[in-house]
Coordinates of C-alpha atoms in Angstrom, one line a residue:
M30 CA 30.6 -33.9 11.6
S31 CA 27.1 -35.0 13.0
T32 CA 23.9 -34.7 12.3
R33 CA 20.8 -34.3 13.6
N34 CA 17.8 -35.7 13.4
F35 CA 13.9 -34.7 13.0
D36 CA 10.7 -35.9 11.9
L37 CA 10.2 -33.2 9.6
I38 CA 11.8 -30.3 7.9
V39 CA 10.1 -27.4 6.2
L40 CA 12.5 -25.6 3.7
G41 CA 11.1 -21.8 3.3
V42 CA 8.9 -20.2 6.1
G43 CA 6.3 -18.3 4.5
M44 CA 2.5 -19.9 4.9
A45 CA 2.7 -23.1 3.9
A46 CA 5.3 -23.5 5.8
V47 CA 4.1 -21.9 8.9
N48 CA 0.7 -24.0 9.0
A49 CA 2.5 -27.4 8.3
A50 CA 5.5 -26.9 10.8
N51 CA 2.8 -25.8 13.6
K52 CA 0.2 -28.6 12.6
C53 CA 2.7 -31.4 12.8
A54 CA 4.9 -30.3 15.8
S55 CA 0.9 -29.8 17.9
A56 CA 1.0 -33.9 16.9
G57 CA 3.8 -34.6 19.1
W58 CA 6.4 -34.5 16.0
S59 CA 10.3 -33.4 16.2
V60 CA 10.0 -30.4 13.8
A61 CA 13.1 -28.0 12.2
V62 CA 12.2 -24.8 9.9
V63 CA 15.2 -23.0 7.6
D64 CA 15.0 -20.2 5.9
E65 CA 17.7 -17.9 4.0
L66 CA 15.8 -15.4 4.3
P67 CA 14.0 -13.5 6.9
Y68 CA 10.8 -15.4 8.4
G69 CA 7.4 -14.5 6.7
G70 CA 7.0 -15.4 2.7
T71 CA 6.9 -13.3 0.6
C72 CA 2.8 -12.9 0.8
A73 CA 3.8 -11.0 4.8
L74 CA 7.1 -9.1 4.2
R75 CA 7.7 -8.3 0.1
G76 CA 3.8 -8.7 -1.8
C77 CA 0.0 -8.9 -0.6
D78 CA 0.3 -7.5 2.7
P79 CA 3.1 -4.4 2.6
K80 CA 1.4 -4.4 -0.8
K81 CA -1.8 -3.0 0.7
M82 CA -0.7 -1.2 2.8
L83 CA 0.9 1.2 0.3
R84 CA -2.3 0.6 -1.6
R85 CA -3.9 2.8 1.7
G86 CA -2.3 6.0 0.0
A87 CA -3.8 5.2 -3.7
E88 CA -7.8 4.6 -2.2
I89 CA -7.4 7.8 -0.3
I90 CA -6.2 10.2 -3.0
D91 CA -8.5 8.7 -5.4
A92 CA -11.4 8.3 -3.5
A93 CA -10.9 12.8 -2.9
R94 CA -10.7 13.3 -6.1
L95 CA -14.3 10.9 -7.0
M96 CA -15.9 13.2 -4.4
H97 CA -14.6 16.5 -5.7
G98 CA -17.5 18.8 -6.3
K99 CA -19.4 16.9 -4.0
G100 CA -18.1 17.8 -1.0
I101 CA -15.1 17.5 -1.0
E102 CA -11.8 19.6 -2.1
P103 CA -8.8 17.3 -3.0
N104 CA -6.3 20.1 -4.0
D105 CA -4.2 19.8 -1.1
I106 CA -4.1 15.9 -0.6
A107 CA -1.1 13.9 -1.4
I108 CA 1.3 10.9 -0.4
N109 CA 4.1 11.1 1.2
W110 CA 5.7 8.4 -0.1
P111 CA 8.8 7.6 2.4
D112 CA 6.0 8.2 5.3
L113 CA 3.9 5.7 3.3
V114 CA 6.4 3.0 3.1
A115 CA 7.6 3.3 6.6
F116 CA 4.2 3.0 7.5
T117 CA 4.2 -0.6 5.9
Q118 CA 7.1 -1.4 7.8
T119 CA 4.9 -1.3 11.0
F120 CA 3.8 -3.8 10.4
T121 CA 7.3 -6.4 7.8
D122 CA 9.7 -5.4 10.6
K123 CA 7.6 -7.4 13.2
M124 CA 6.7 -10.4 11.5
P125 CA 9.9 -12.3 11.3
G126 CA 10.5 -11.8 15.1
R127 CA 6.3 -12.4 15.6
I128 CA 6.5 -16.1 13.3
E129 CA 9.7 -17.2 15.1
N130 CA 8.7 -16.2 18.3
G131 CA 5.7 -18.1 17.2
L132 CA 7.1 -21.2 15.8
E133 CA 10.1 -22.1 19.4
S134 CA 6.8 -21.6 21.6
N135 CA 5.3 -24.3 19.4
G136 CA 8.0 -27.1 20.0
V137 CA 9.4 -26.0 16.0
T138 CA 13.2 -25.7 15.5
T139 CA 14.0 -22.9 13.3
L140 CA 17.3 -22.0 11.2
H141 CA 18.6 -19.8 8.8
G142 CA 20.5 -20.1 6.6
K143 CA 20.1 -21.3 2.3
A144 CA 19.3 -25.4 2.6
R145 CA 20.3 -28.3 -0.2
F146 CA 19.9 -31.6 -0.2
V147 CA 23.1 -33.7 -0.5
G148 CA 21.1 -37.2 -0.3
E149 CA 17.7 -38.2 -0.2
D150 CA 16.5 -37.5 3.3
T151 CA 19.4 -34.9 3.9
V152 CA 20.1 -31.6 3.7
E153 CA 23.2 -29.5 4.6
I154 CA 21.9 -26.0 5.8
D155 CA 25.1 -23.1 5.3
G156 CA 26.0 -22.4 9.2
E157 CA 24.2 -25.2 10.6
G158 CA 25.6 -28.7 9.4
Q159 CA 24.0 -31.3 8.3
F160 CA 20.1 -32.2 9.0
Q161 CA 17.9 -35.7 8.1
A162 CA 14.8 -36.2 8.7
N163 CA 11.7 -38.6 8.4
H164 CA 9.9 -36.0 6.3
F165 CA 10.5 -33.1 4.2
L166 CA 7.8 -30.5 3.1
I167 CA 9.3 -27.6 0.2
A168 CA 7.4 -25.0 0.5
T169 CA 9.6 -21.9 -0.5
G170 CA 7.6 -19.9 -2.2
A171 CA 8.0 -18.1 -5.7
K172 CA 10.9 -15.4 -7.7
P173 CA 10.5 -13.5 -9.8
R174 CA 11.3 -15.1 -13.5
T175 CA 14.4 -14.7 -15.2
I176 CA 14.4 -11.5 -18.3
D177 CA 16.8 -12.5 -20.4
V178 CA 17.4 -8.8 -22.8
P179 CA 20.8 -6.9 -22.3
G180 CA 20.5 -4.4 -19.8
S181 CA 18.3 -6.5 -17.5
E182 CA 20.0 -6.2 -14.4
H183 CA 19.3 -2.6 -14.6
L184 CA 15.3 -3.9 -13.6
T185 CA 13.5 -3.1 -10.6
D186 CA 11.4 -5.8 -8.9
S187 CA 8.4 -5.3 -6.5
T188 CA 10.5 -6.1 -3.0
E189 CA 13.2 -3.1 -4.1
F190 CA 9.9 -1.2 -5.5
M191 CA 8.1 -1.7 -2.1
R192 CA 11.4 0.3 -0.5
L193 CA 12.2 3.0 -3.0
D194 CA 12.9 6.4 -0.7
A195 CA 11.3 8.4 -3.3
L196 CA 9.0 7.6 -7.0
P197 CA 10.6 8.6 -9.4
E198 CA 8.5 11.0 -12.7
R199 CA 8.3 8.0 -14.7
I200 CA 7.9 4.7 -14.3
L201 CA 7.9 1.0 -16.9
F202 CA 6.2 -1.7 -15.4
I203 CA 6.8 -4.7 -17.6
G204 CA 4.1 -7.7 -17.8
G205 CA 0.3 -7.2 -17.9
G206 CA -0.2 -9.4 -14.6
F207 CA -1.3 -8.1 -10.9
I208 CA 2.7 -6.6 -10.3
S209 CA 2.3 -4.4 -12.8
F210 CA -1.5 -3.4 -12.4
E211 CA -1.4 -3.2 -8.8
F212 CA 2.1 -1.1 -8.5
G213 CA 1.0 0.8 -11.4
H214 CA -2.2 2.3 -10.3
I215 CA -0.9 2.9 -6.5
A216 CA 2.2 5.2 -8.4
A217 CA 0.0 6.7 -10.4
R218 CA -2.0 8.1 -7.5
A219 CA 1.6 8.9 -6.0
G220 CA 1.7 11.5 -8.9
S221 CA 4.1 9.7 -11.7
K222 CA 4.0 8.8 -15.1
V223 CA 3.2 5.1 -15.1
C224 CA 3.4 3.0 -17.9
I225 CA 2.9 -0.8 -18.7
I226 CA 3.9 -3.1 -21.9
D227 CA 2.5 -6.4 -22.3
R228 CA 3.9 -8.4 -24.8
G229 CA 0.2 -9.7 -25.6
E230 CA -3.0 -8.4 -26.0
R231 CA -5.3 -9.1 -23.5
P232 CA -3.5 -8.1 -20.1
L233 CA -4.9 -10.0 -16.7
K234 CA -5.9 -12.8 -18.5
G235 CA -7.3 -14.6 -16.0
F236 CA -10.0 -12.5 -15.3
D237 CA -13.1 -10.9 -17.0
A238 CA -11.8 -9.6 -20.4
D239 CA -14.8 -7.2 -20.5
L240 CA -14.1 -6.4 -16.6
V241 CA -10.2 -6.0 -17.2
E242 CA -11.1 -3.5 -21.0
R243 CA -12.7 -1.1 -18.3
L244 CA -10.2 -1.4 -16.1
V245 CA -7.5 -0.7 -18.7
A246 CA -9.5 2.5 -19.5
R247 CA -10.4 3.5 -15.5
G248 CA -6.5 3.1 -15.7
E249 CA -5.4 5.2 -18.1
E250 CA -8.0 7.9 -17.2
V251 CA -5.1 8.3 -13.9
G252 CA -2.4 7.9 -15.7
V253 CA -1.8 3.6 -16.5
Q254 CA -1.3 3.8 -20.1
L255 CA -0.7 0.3 -21.1
R256 CA 1.2 -0.7 -24.1
R257 CA -0.7 -3.9 -26.0
R258 CA 2.0 -6.3 -27.9
T259 CA 4.7 -4.9 -26.6
S260 CA 7.9 -7.0 -25.9
L261 CA 11.2 -6.0 -24.2
K262 CA 14.0 -6.0 -25.8
A263 CA 16.8 -4.2 -24.4
I264 CA 17.7 -1.9 -21.2
E265 CA 19.6 0.7 -21.5
K266 CA 21.5 3.0 -18.3
D267 CA 20.9 6.5 -20.0
G268 CA 22.0 9.3 -17.7
T269 CA 19.8 9.2 -14.4
G270 CA 16.8 7.2 -16.8
F271 CA 17.1 4.4 -18.5
L272 CA 15.9 3.7 -22.7
V273 CA 14.3 0.9 -23.0
T274 CA 14.1 -0.9 -26.1
V275 CA 10.6 -2.2 -27.2
E276 CA 9.6 -4.3 -29.5
T277 CA 6.2 -3.6 -31.1
D278 CA 3.8 -4.6 -34.3
S279 CA 5.0 -2.0 -36.2
G280 CA 8.4 -2.4 -35.9
T281 CA 11.4 -1.3 -32.9
K282 CA 11.0 1.9 -30.5
D283 CA 13.2 3.7 -27.5
L284 CA 11.1 4.5 -24.4
R285 CA 12.3 6.1 -21.9
A286 CA 12.0 5.7 -18.2
D287 CA 13.4 7.0 -14.4
L288 CA 12.5 2.9 -12.8
V289 CA 11.7 0.2 -14.7
V290 CA 10.2 -3.0 -12.7
H291 CA 9.8 -6.2 -13.5
G292 CA 5.9 -7.9 -13.4
A293 CA 6.5 -10.6 -15.8
G294 CA 5.7 -13.6 -13.4
R295 CA 7.5 -15.5 -10.8
V296 CA 8.6 -19.0 -10.4
P297 CA 9.0 -21.1 -8.1
A298 CA 12.2 -20.8 -5.9
I299 CA 13.2 -24.2 -6.1
G300 CA 17.0 -23.6 -8.2
R301 CA 19.6 -24.0 -5.5
L302 CA 17.7 -27.0 -3.5
D303 CA 20.3 -29.8 -5.5
L304 CA 16.9 -31.3 -5.7
A305 CA 18.6 -34.3 -8.2
A306 CA 20.7 -34.8 -4.5
A307 CA 16.5 -36.1 -3.2
N308 CA 15.8 -38.0 -6.5
V309 CA 13.2 -35.4 -6.7
E310 CA 11.8 -34.4 -9.8
A311 CA 10.5 -30.9 -10.8
G312 CA 9.5 -28.7 -13.9
D313 CA 9.1 -25.4 -14.9
K314 CA 6.2 -25.3 -12.2
G315 CA 7.7 -27.1 -9.3
V316 CA 7.9 -30.1 -7.8
E317 CA 6.1 -32.7 -9.5
V318 CA 3.6 -34.0 -7.1
N319 CA 1.3 -36.2 -7.0
A320 CA -3.0 -35.4 -5.3
Y321 CA -2.1 -35.7 -2.2
L322 CA 1.5 -33.8 -2.0
Q323 CA 3.5 -35.7 -2.0
S324 CA 6.8 -36.6 -4.7
T325 CA 6.1 -38.6 -7.5
S326 CA 9.6 -39.4 -8.0
N327 CA 10.6 -39.3 -3.5
P328 CA 8.3 -40.5 -1.0
K329 CA 9.8 -38.5 1.6
I330 CA 9.6 -35.4 0.0
Y331 CA 5.9 -33.1 0.1
A332 CA 5.2 -30.1 -1.5
A333 CA 3.0 -27.0 -0.9
G334 CA 2.8 -23.6 -2.1
D335 CA 4.2 -21.7 -5.0
A336 CA 6.8 -24.8 -4.9
A337 CA 4.7 -27.1 -6.3
D338 CA 2.9 -27.8 -9.5
T339 CA -0.2 -28.5 -8.4
Q340 CA -4.1 -27.5 -9.7
G341 CA -3.9 -24.4 -7.0
A342 CA -3.3 -21.0 -8.2
P343 CA -0.5 -19.0 -6.7
L344 CA -2.1 -17.5 -3.3
T345 CA -1.6 -17.6 0.1
P346 CA -4.5 -19.0 0.6
V347 CA -3.5 -22.4 -1.7
A348 CA -0.7 -22.2 0.0
V349 CA -1.6 -22.2 3.5
F350 CA -4.4 -25.3 3.4
E351 CA -1.9 -27.5 1.1
G352 CA 0.8 -26.7 3.9
K353 CA -2.3 -28.1 6.1
V354 CA -3.3 -30.8 3.8
A355 CA 0.6 -31.9 2.8
A356 CA 1.2 -32.0 6.9
S357 CA -2.1 -34.2 7.0
N358 CA -0.9 -37.0 4.9
M359 CA 2.8 -36.7 5.6
L360 CA 0.6 -37.5 9.9
N361 CA -1.7 -40.2 8.9
G362 CA -0.9 -41.3 5.8
N363 CA -2.6 -40.4 2.2
R364 CA -6.0 -39.6 2.9
T365 CA -7.0 -35.9 2.2
K366 CA -6.5 -33.6 -1.4
P367 CA -6.2 -30.7 -2.0
D368 CA -9.9 -29.0 -2.6
Y369 CA -9.3 -25.8 -5.3
A370 CA -13.6 -25.1 -5.3
G371 CA -14.6 -21.4 -5.2
V372 CA -11.3 -20.2 -4.2
P373 CA -11.5 -15.8 -5.3
S374 CA -8.8 -14.1 -6.6
A375 CA -8.4 -10.2 -6.0
V376 CA -5.8 -7.5 -8.4
F377 CA -5.9 -5.0 -6.1
T378 CA -6.3 -2.0 -8.1
V379 CA -8.4 1.3 -7.6
P380 CA -10.9 0.2 -8.1
E381 CA -10.1 -3.9 -8.0
L382 CA -11.2 -6.8 -10.2
S383 CA -11.8 -10.4 -9.2
R384 CA -13.0 -13.4 -9.7
V385 CA -14.4 -16.5 -8.0
G386 CA -14.9 -20.1 -10.4
M387 CA -15.0 -20.3 -14.5
L388 CA -14.8 -17.6 -17.0
E389 CA -17.3 -17.3 -19.3
E390 CA -15.4 -19.3 -22.0
E391 CA -14.2 -22.3 -19.7
A392 CA -17.9 -22.6 -18.4
R393 CA -19.5 -23.0 -22.4
E394 CA -15.8 -25.6 -23.1
A395 CA -17.3 -27.2 -20.3
R396 CA -20.2 -27.9 -22.0
H397 CA -22.5 -26.2 -19.1
D398 CA -25.7 -25.0 -19.9
I399 CA -25.7 -21.6 -18.6
R400 CA -27.4 -17.8 -17.7
V401 CA -24.9 -14.3 -17.7
V402 CA -26.4 -12.1 -15.6
E403 CA -24.0 -8.8 -16.4
N404 CA -24.5 -5.4 -14.7
D405 CA -23.2 -2.2 -15.0
T406 CA -23.2 -1.2 -11.6
G407 CA -22.0 2.5 -11.4
D408 CA -25.1 4.0 -10.8
W409 CA -25.6 1.7 -7.9
Y410 CA -26.2 3.3 -4.6
S411 CA -22.8 1.3 -2.9
N412 CA -20.9 3.3 -5.9
L413 CA -22.2 6.6 -6.4
R414 CA -22.2 7.0 -2.8
V415 CA -18.4 7.4 -3.7
G416 CA -18.5 8.2 -6.8
E417 CA -17.3 5.3 -8.8
S418 CA -18.4 5.2 -12.0
C419 CA -16.3 2.2 -13.3
A420 CA -18.2 -0.9 -11.6
A421 CA -19.5 -4.1 -13.3
T422 CA -20.3 -7.6 -12.3
K423 CA -20.6 -10.6 -14.5
V424 CA -22.2 -14.1 -13.0
I425 CA -21.7 -17.3 -14.8
I426 CA -24.7 -19.8 -13.6
D427 CA -25.9 -23.4 -14.2
N428 CA -29.2 -23.1 -15.8
E429 CA -30.0 -26.9 -14.9
C430 CA -29.3 -26.8 -10.9
D431 CA -29.1 -22.8 -10.7
T432 CA -25.7 -22.8 -8.8
I433 CA -22.6 -20.7 -9.9
L434 CA -20.1 -21.6 -11.2
G435 CA -18.4 -18.4 -11.9
A436 CA -18.3 -15.0 -10.1
H437 CA -16.5 -11.4 -12.3
L438 CA -16.7 -8.0 -10.1
L439 CA -15.8 -5.2 -10.4
G440 CA -15.4 -1.8 -8.1
P441 CA -14.9 -0.8 -4.6
E442 CA -14.9 -3.2 -2.0
H443 CA -15.7 -6.0 -4.1
G444 CA -12.7 -7.8 -3.0
E445 CA -14.2 -8.6 -0.1
I446 CA -18.3 -9.4 -1.5
I447 CA -16.0 -11.9 -4.1
N448 CA -15.9 -13.9 -0.5
F449 CA -19.3 -14.8 -0.3
F450 CA -19.0 -16.0 -4.4
G451 CA -16.8 -18.0 -3.3
L452 CA -18.7 -19.8 -0.6
A453 CA -21.3 -20.6 -2.6
V454 CA -19.1 -22.3 -5.3
R455 CA -17.5 -24.2 -2.8
L456 CA -20.7 -25.0 -1.1
G457 CA -23.2 -25.5 -4.3
L458 CA -24.9 -22.8 -2.6
T459 CA -27.9 -21.5 -5.3
T460 CA -29.2 -18.3 -6.3
S461 CA -32.4 -18.4 -4.4
D462 CA -30.0 -19.4 -1.3
L463 CA -27.9 -15.8 -2.0
K464 CA -31.1 -14.0 -2.1
K465 CA -32.2 -15.5 0.4
M466 CA -29.2 -14.0 2.3
V467 CA -30.4 -10.6 4.8
S468 CA -27.4 -7.9 5.1
A469 CA -26.4 -4.8 6.6
Y470 CA -27.9 -1.6 4.6
P471 CA -26.7 -0.2 2.9
S472 CA -23.6 -1.8 3.1
V473 CA -21.9 -3.4 -0.8
G474 CA -23.0 -6.7 0.6
S475 CA -26.9 -5.8 0.2
D476 CA -26.3 -5.6 -3.5
L477 CA -25.3 -9.6 -3.3
G478 CA -28.9 -10.6 -4.4
S479 CA -29.0 -8.2 -7.1
M480 CA -26.2 -9.6 -8.3
V481 CA -27.1 -13.1 -9.9

C-alpha cells in the first residue's frame, strides 16, 4: 500500500484547522485536512452559530413580554420549534460544502474518515490509506464529557437538542455551565419547564458571582429553575419520560423529566487518535504543548483549539488565533506565542452575561491596587427602552495606571459592549481613553463611558 506525503496534515476541520491549513497552503506547502464529521467543527455546525439562531426566537418572545403594557400585546406570539430549527439549518446545511470548496480552492487536499496515528509521522485514515507528513496539527476540538452513571445512555447532548422535532414539557439540564443556561433560557421561552442541576453552590463559575445571581433570579422569573448542590446519580426510563435520581444535601430525590440534556462540560476529542503511536504526550486537558503550541514529546506535531492544553479558554476566537500561531511556527520556526490577553467570553442567555479579563477576586489575589466601579443599569435609558430591568456592570480598574483589569456585564446587547473592554485590556487603554470615545447616540455603546 503506497503512502501519500504532505508538508502538513491537519486532523479535524474546525476553525483552528481551516485557518492553519489555508495559511500553510498559501505559503506553498502541500496540505491535507481530514475529519470523520462534516467540515465546520462544533462552532459552525453544532454550537455557537446555530445556538444563537435558536436564541433569536427566545429574544423575540422575551422582548415582546417585556414590552407588555408598554404598547405591545404579546399574547399571540409563540415559537414554532420545527420552523426555528429549520431556520438554523439554512446556515448549518451549507457550511460543510462551503468550507470544503474554500479549502480546495486554496489547494488543500480534503479527506474524510477516522484518522489515527500509526507512527510519529504517519496516520491511517479509514477508507483512504496511510499518509505521511513533515508536520501535523491536531485540531479535533472537544466532545461532551463522559457521565458515568446508570442510565447515561438516555442523555441528550447539545447537538441532538438543536435537532429536536419538538420541545417536551419538562427538560432537565445536567451541569451549571454555558450549555445548560443558554439552552435552558431558549427552552423556557419556547414554553418548556426547565430545571438545571449543578453539583456546586455557584454556577457559571468563570463569571462574576454577583451578576450570575442576578441572572439566576431573572431565569427563575421565566421558568428556569436552578437546583444547587445536586448531583446526578441515575436516569431511568419511565413511560414516555425519565425518572432522574439526584443526591442533595438532604438526601436522595427523584425528579421527573421528558428530556435530560448533558450540559456538564466538554473534554478534548483526542481519544481515538492513538497518540501513543506518535509519541505524543496528552492529558485530561488535551495535547501537552510548549509555549509555541508544539508537542512537548514529538516536534513534528502541533495542537490548537480545544484539543490543546493551553492557557486559552475553549472559545472559537481562541482556536482561530491558535491555529494561525501554530501555522506561523510550523512555517517559520518557533517564534510566535499566542496572546490570550483581552479575550472576551459571553453566555448568551436572555439577557446575556459577559466577561473579559480578571474577576474581582483574581485581581485582589494578584495584589493589584484596584477600584471597582459597579452600576445597576436597569434604569439606564438603553435598558429602559426595551423594558429590561435586569442589567448591571462591574469594572475592575488598576488604580496605579488607570487601565482595565476586568469587565463584567449583564444586560441586552452587552455581548457587543464587552468587545470594547476586550480591546481596552489588549491594548492597555485607560478609563480616560474609553471616556474620550464618541459614540452614536442613543446606542448601547454610548453607555461605555458611564460604566467606568
